[in-house]
Short mmCIF file of C-alpha atoms in Angstrom, two decimals:
data_model
loop_
_atom_site.label_atom_id
_atom_site.label_comp_id
_atom_site.label_asym_id
_atom_site.label_seq_id
_atom_site.Cartn_x
_atom_site.Cartn_y
_atom_site.Cartn_z
CA UNK V 588 71.49 82.57 120.49
CA UNK V 589 74.70 83.69 122.13
CA UNK V 590 77.06 80.75 121.77
CA UNK V 591 80.01 82.25 123.65
CA UNK V 592 79.91 82.31 127.43
CA UNK V 593 82.60 84.99 127.32
CA UNK V 594 80.61 87.37 125.15
CA UNK V 595 78.11 89.44 127.18
CA UNK V 596 74.63 89.89 125.80
CA UNK V 597 73.43 93.50 125.67
CA UNK V 598 69.71 94.25 125.48
CA UNK V 599 68.86 97.69 124.08
CA UNK V 600 65.44 99.16 124.84
CA UNK V 601 64.00 101.66 122.38
CA UNK V 602 66.21 100.25 119.65
CA UNK V 603 64.24 102.03 116.91
CA UNK V 604 64.08 105.40 118.69
CA UNK V 605 66.17 108.53 118.37
CA UNK V 606 68.92 107.42 120.75
CA UNK V 607 68.40 103.66 120.77
CA UNK V 608 68.95 103.22 117.04
CA UNK V 609 72.30 105.06 117.30
CA UNK V 610 73.33 102.91 120.26
CA UNK V 611 72.48 99.84 118.18
CA UNK V 612 74.49 101.16 115.25
CA UNK V 613 77.55 101.63 117.47
CA UNK V 614 77.26 98.26 119.22
CA UNK V 615 76.59 96.37 116.00
CA UNK V 616 80.20 97.08 115.00
CA UNK V 617 81.66 95.63 118.22
CA UNK V 618 82.94 92.02 118.40
CA UNK V 619 82.99 92.25 122.20
CA UNK V 620 79.24 92.05 122.83
CA UNK V 621 76.26 90.11 121.56
CA UNK V 622 73.46 92.49 120.65
CA UNK V 623 69.77 91.89 121.36
CA UNK V 624 67.09 94.34 120.20
CA UNK V 625 63.61 94.82 121.58
CA UNK V 626 60.29 96.26 120.52
CA UNK V 627 56.83 96.46 122.01
CA UNK V 628 55.39 95.79 118.55
CA UNK V 629 55.40 92.10 117.50
CA UNK V 630 55.46 93.05 113.82
CA UNK V 631 58.65 95.05 114.40
CA UNK V 632 60.23 92.09 116.18
CA UNK V 633 59.44 89.88 113.20
CA UNK V 634 60.86 92.45 110.79
CA UNK V 635 64.13 92.61 112.73
CA UNK V 636 64.36 88.82 112.84
CA UNK V 637 63.87 88.61 109.08
CA UNK V 638 66.86 90.94 108.76
CA UNK V 639 68.95 88.44 110.72
CA UNK V 640 68.99 90.35 113.98
CA UNK V 641 68.21 88.91 117.40
CA UNK V 642 65.05 90.64 118.59
CA UNK V 643 62.60 90.08 121.43
CA UNK V 644 59.14 91.31 122.32
CA UNK V 645 59.31 93.59 125.37
CA UNK V 646 56.41 95.86 126.32
CA UNK V 647 57.21 98.07 129.33
CA UNK V 648 53.50 98.17 130.16
CA UNK V 649 53.28 94.36 130.26
CA UNK V 650 55.66 92.70 132.77
CA UNK V 651 54.66 89.32 131.36
CA UNK V 652 56.99 90.09 128.43
CA UNK V 653 60.03 90.75 130.62
CA UNK V 654 61.27 87.25 131.54
CA UNK V 655 61.90 85.88 128.05
CA UNK V 656 63.29 89.20 126.82
CA UNK V 657 65.80 89.34 129.69
CA UNK V 658 66.81 85.68 129.65
CA UNK V 659 70.59 85.43 129.22
CA UNK V 660 71.08 89.20 129.25
CA UNK V 661 74.20 90.56 130.98
CA UNK V 662 73.85 94.30 130.31
CA UNK V 663 70.70 96.37 129.87
CA UNK V 664 70.24 99.81 128.34
CA UNK V 665 67.24 101.33 130.10
CA UNK V 666 65.39 104.29 128.69
CA UNK V 667 61.72 105.02 129.09
CA UNK V 668 58.92 106.91 127.38
CA UNK V 669 57.63 110.36 128.14
CA UNK V 670 54.88 109.51 130.61
CA UNK V 671 54.54 109.19 134.38
CA UNK V 672 54.29 105.44 133.76
CA UNK V 673 58.09 105.49 133.43
CA UNK V 674 58.34 105.09 137.22
CA UNK V 675 56.35 101.85 137.34
CA UNK V 676 57.90 100.59 134.10
CA UNK V 677 61.43 101.06 135.40
CA UNK V 678 60.73 99.60 138.85
CA UNK V 679 59.19 96.42 137.46
CA UNK V 680 61.88 96.00 134.79
CA UNK V 681 64.68 96.39 137.35
CA UNK V 682 63.02 93.74 139.50
CA UNK V 683 62.82 91.41 136.51
CA UNK V 684 66.45 92.14 135.65
CA UNK V 685 67.49 91.02 139.14
CA UNK V 686 65.56 87.77 138.74
CA UNK V 687 67.07 87.16 135.31
CA UNK V 688 70.66 87.65 136.49
CA UNK V 689 71.38 90.86 134.59
CA UNK V 690 74.68 92.26 135.89
CA UNK V 691 74.75 95.87 134.68
CA UNK V 692 72.07 98.51 134.00
CA UNK V 693 72.92 101.63 132.02
CA UNK V 694 70.17 104.17 132.61
CA UNK V 695 69.51 107.21 130.44
CA UNK V 696 68.39 109.92 132.84
CA UNK V 697 68.41 113.73 132.91
CA UNK V 698 70.67 116.60 133.95
CA UNK V 699 69.28 116.70 137.49
CA UNK V 700 70.65 117.74 140.87
CA UNK V 701 69.72 115.47 143.79
CA UNK V 702 67.22 117.90 145.34
CA UNK V 703 65.41 119.01 142.19
CA UNK V 704 61.64 119.51 142.38
CA UNK V 705 60.69 119.39 138.70
CA UNK V 706 58.33 116.38 138.42
CA UNK V 707 59.82 114.45 135.52
CA UNK V 708 63.35 115.06 136.79
CA UNK V 709 62.29 113.75 140.19
CA UNK V 710 60.91 110.60 138.55
CA UNK V 711 64.31 109.90 137.02
CA UNK V 712 66.02 110.37 140.38
CA UNK V 713 63.65 107.88 141.99
CA UNK V 714 64.46 105.38 139.26
CA UNK V 715 68.20 105.90 139.73
CA UNK V 716 67.91 105.41 143.48
CA UNK V 717 65.97 102.19 142.94
CA UNK V 718 68.57 100.87 140.50
CA UNK V 719 71.35 101.62 142.97
CA UNK V 720 69.45 99.86 145.76
CA UNK V 721 68.90 96.78 143.57
CA UNK V 722 72.43 95.47 144.08
CA UNK V 723 73.09 95.43 140.33
CA UNK V 724 76.01 97.25 138.79
CA UNK V 725 74.86 100.58 137.40
CA UNK V 726 75.86 103.57 135.31
CA UNK V 727 73.73 106.72 135.00
CA UNK V 728 73.87 109.02 131.98
CA UNK V 729 72.86 112.66 132.49
CA UNK V 730 72.35 114.57 129.23
CA UNK V 731 71.27 118.21 129.15
CA UNK V 732 69.12 119.76 126.39
CA UNK V 733 69.26 117.73 123.15
CA UNK V 734 70.47 119.76 120.19
CA UNK V 735 68.02 117.67 118.15
CA UNK V 736 65.10 119.42 119.87
CA UNK V 737 65.90 122.31 117.53
CA UNK V 738 64.97 120.05 114.61
CA UNK V 739 61.66 119.07 116.19
CA UNK V 740 59.35 120.92 118.55
CA UNK V 741 61.67 123.93 118.82
CA UNK V 742 62.62 124.15 115.14
CA UNK V 743 62.81 127.68 113.67
CA UNK V 744 59.93 128.66 111.41
CA UNK V 745 59.76 131.64 109.05
CA UNK V 746 63.32 132.56 110.10
CA UNK V 747 62.32 132.83 113.73
CA UNK V 748 63.52 130.65 116.60
CA UNK V 749 61.19 130.61 119.60
CA UNK V 750 62.56 129.41 122.95
CA UNK V 751 60.75 129.22 126.25
CA UNK V 752 63.24 129.86 129.06
CA UNK V 753 63.69 133.60 128.68
CA UNK V 754 67.23 134.97 128.63
CA UNK V 755 68.74 132.10 130.61
CA UNK V 756 71.68 130.07 129.36
CA UNK V 757 71.10 126.46 128.35
CA UNK V 758 73.55 123.56 128.18
CA UNK V 759 73.42 121.52 124.96
CA UNK V 760 74.41 118.01 123.87
CA UNK V 761 74.21 116.17 120.54
CA UNK V 762 72.19 112.96 120.58
CA UNK V 763 74.96 111.17 118.67
CA UNK V 764 77.34 111.88 121.56
CA UNK V 765 74.82 110.55 124.10
CA UNK V 766 74.49 107.36 122.08
CA UNK V 767 78.26 107.01 121.69
CA UNK V 768 78.74 107.24 125.46
CA UNK V 769 75.95 104.73 126.11
CA UNK V 770 77.43 102.30 123.59
CA UNK V 771 80.92 102.63 125.04
CA UNK V 772 79.67 101.94 128.57
CA UNK V 773 77.63 98.94 127.42
CA UNK V 774 80.54 97.63 125.40
CA UNK V 775 83.16 98.02 128.15
CA UNK V 776 80.89 96.91 130.96
CA UNK V 777 80.66 97.25 134.73
CA UNK V 778 84.33 96.49 135.41
CA UNK V 779 85.11 99.96 134.09
CA UNK V 780 81.85 101.86 134.53
CA UNK V 781 80.01 100.56 137.61
CA UNK V 782 79.02 103.31 140.02
CA UNK V 783 79.68 106.11 137.56
CA UNK V 784 77.55 109.14 136.73
CA UNK V 785 78.43 110.62 133.34
CA UNK V 786 77.33 114.21 132.71
CA UNK V 787 76.78 115.57 129.23
CA UNK V 788 76.35 119.32 128.93
CA UNK V 789 79.03 120.24 126.48
CA UNK V 790 78.33 123.84 125.44
CA UNK V 791 76.34 126.70 126.97
CA UNK V 792 74.40 129.07 124.71
CA UNK V 793 71.50 131.43 125.20
CA UNK V 794 68.78 131.84 122.60
CA UNK V 795 70.42 134.72 120.80
CA UNK V 796 73.68 132.79 120.47
CA UNK V 797 71.87 129.75 119.10
CA UNK V 798 70.07 131.90 116.52
CA UNK V 799 73.34 133.62 115.54
CA UNK V 800 75.09 130.30 114.86
CA UNK V 801 72.12 128.98 112.90
CA UNK V 802 72.12 132.18 110.84
CA UNK V 803 75.81 131.82 110.03
CA UNK V 804 75.50 128.13 109.17
CA UNK V 805 72.42 128.50 106.95
CA UNK V 806 73.20 131.88 105.41
CA UNK V 807 69.75 133.07 106.52
CA UNK V 808 68.86 135.77 109.02
CA UNK V 809 67.27 133.79 111.84
CA UNK V 810 65.94 135.81 114.73
CA UNK V 811 65.17 134.68 118.27
CA UNK V 812 61.97 135.25 120.24
CA UNK V 813 62.38 134.61 123.94
CA UNK V 814 59.22 133.52 125.68
CA UNK V 815 58.39 131.85 128.98
CA UNK V 816 56.88 128.64 130.37
CA UNK V 817 53.25 129.77 130.16
CA UNK V 818 53.70 130.50 126.46
CA UNK V 819 55.19 127.02 126.11
CA UNK V 820 52.11 125.56 127.77
CA UNK V 821 49.89 127.43 125.32
CA UNK V 822 52.13 126.33 122.44
CA UNK V 823 51.73 122.67 123.40
CA UNK V 824 47.97 123.08 123.47
CA UNK V 825 47.90 124.80 120.10
CA UNK V 826 50.02 122.16 118.35
CA UNK V 827 47.83 119.30 119.49
CA UNK V 828 50.86 117.17 120.39
CA UNK V 829 49.95 113.96 122.17
CA UNK V 830 52.13 114.54 125.24
CA UNK V 831 50.74 112.94 128.37
CA UNK V 832 49.35 115.71 130.66
CA UNK V 833 51.51 114.82 133.68
CA UNK V 834 54.67 114.77 131.58
CA UNK V 835 53.68 117.93 129.71
CA UNK V 836 53.23 119.77 133.00
CA UNK V 837 56.67 118.53 134.03
CA UNK V 838 58.10 120.12 130.89
CA UNK V 839 56.35 123.39 131.63
CA UNK V 840 57.68 123.33 135.20
CA UNK V 841 61.18 122.65 133.85
CA UNK V 842 61.07 125.86 131.81
CA UNK V 843 59.55 127.66 134.78
CA UNK V 844 62.39 126.64 137.08
CA UNK V 845 65.08 127.40 134.50
CA UNK V 846 63.53 130.82 133.87
CA UNK V 847 63.33 131.81 137.54
CA UNK V 848 66.81 130.52 138.37
CA UNK V 849 65.96 127.53 140.55
CA UNK V 850 67.56 125.26 137.96
CA UNK V 851 70.39 127.60 137.07
CA UNK V 852 72.77 124.62 136.82
CA UNK V 853 71.06 123.79 133.51
CA UNK V 854 73.13 126.62 132.06
CA UNK V 855 76.52 125.10 132.91
CA UNK V 856 79.11 122.98 131.15
CA UNK V 857 79.71 119.55 132.68
CA UNK V 858 81.36 117.39 130.08
CA UNK V 859 82.45 113.81 130.75
CA UNK V 860 82.56 112.80 127.08
CA UNK V 861 86.38 113.03 126.73
CA UNK V 862 86.78 110.72 129.74
CA UNK V 863 84.54 108.06 128.22
CA UNK V 864 85.24 108.41 124.50
CA UNK V 865 88.76 109.85 124.39
CA UNK V 866 87.63 112.62 122.05
CA UNK V 867 85.90 116.00 122.32
CA UNK V 868 82.14 116.32 122.12
CA UNK V 869 80.56 117.84 119.03
CA UNK V 870 80.33 121.60 119.21
CA UNK V 871 77.00 123.24 118.48
CA UNK V 872 78.42 124.75 115.31
CA UNK V 873 79.67 121.36 114.10
CA UNK V 874 76.33 119.77 114.82
CA UNK V 875 74.34 122.59 113.17
CA UNK V 876 76.59 122.45 110.11
CA UNK V 877 75.88 118.74 109.76
CA UNK V 878 72.15 119.55 109.74
CA UNK V 879 72.41 122.66 107.57
CA UNK V 880 69.91 121.57 104.93
CA UNK V 881 67.33 120.59 107.55
CA UNK V 882 67.60 124.00 109.17
CA UNK V 883 67.30 125.79 105.83
CA UNK V 884 64.13 123.83 105.08
CA UNK V 885 62.68 124.46 108.53
CA UNK V 886 63.56 128.17 108.67
CA UNK V 887 62.05 128.76 105.22
CA UNK V 888 58.76 127.12 106.23
CA UNK V 889 55.87 129.47 106.89
CA UNK V 890 54.39 129.17 110.38
CA UNK V 891 50.86 128.71 109.06
CA UNK V 892 51.80 125.93 106.66
CA UNK V 893 53.68 124.02 109.40
CA UNK V 894 50.84 124.04 111.93
#
């Protein structure tokens, strides 16, 4: 329990995920907030509690779990899964946050202009509009392409990097920087960050430039194959990844609109990290160097053996 009325309680959704766990790591070092973790899996909640952490059961698909999880919470970090259900999940959680007296919602969104037509970007914009209409204090985070995608679905194989937006430029951001911004906003609160949109596209590189940096960092000769959105759609089908069809089509349309120029702003720098953190963002070279061994392992993996 939070015993200090002056110490705000921060609830972090997705606390075991790629970004959430880094937000938790940052906030766990702060004496200025009381940290509460959440999981949709009861066994994970019990594990966290055994470790001495405050943890609650919160399942975004079950609003019955919201009230107890939000009780006493002052600030909420909202991020959702990769399905169309994110719209309903966010709407119902924001409603519950209002009832529970939450003061500040920090929402992890996307690098979207207000009139975008890509489906999953549009979903995020609807969520942001709903948060703003709720009367709660809000901060929206807008990251561009995660550098970490190059360690996952887009990882180079057999010394070949395959990207699916043709020759267009792409803006990049390290996940650790996204998490650091989220943690700073949650730590400092609405007095400083209410009504702010923070944009995170810190370096622009096309596919050839990405491959060149990875080659220099790893000491390997990594080439780049530039394909388009339809090839990405076929790639998703061939890998058997369990991406929800509606969300998968949104990803395909994203690459389609980047490739044909409708989302040309994706290839721009818009960097608010120094304003929030008082330091520069990680460069792509710095980030790639930190993951050198992972890239060497990935690039040396034969395509057939990785499928």
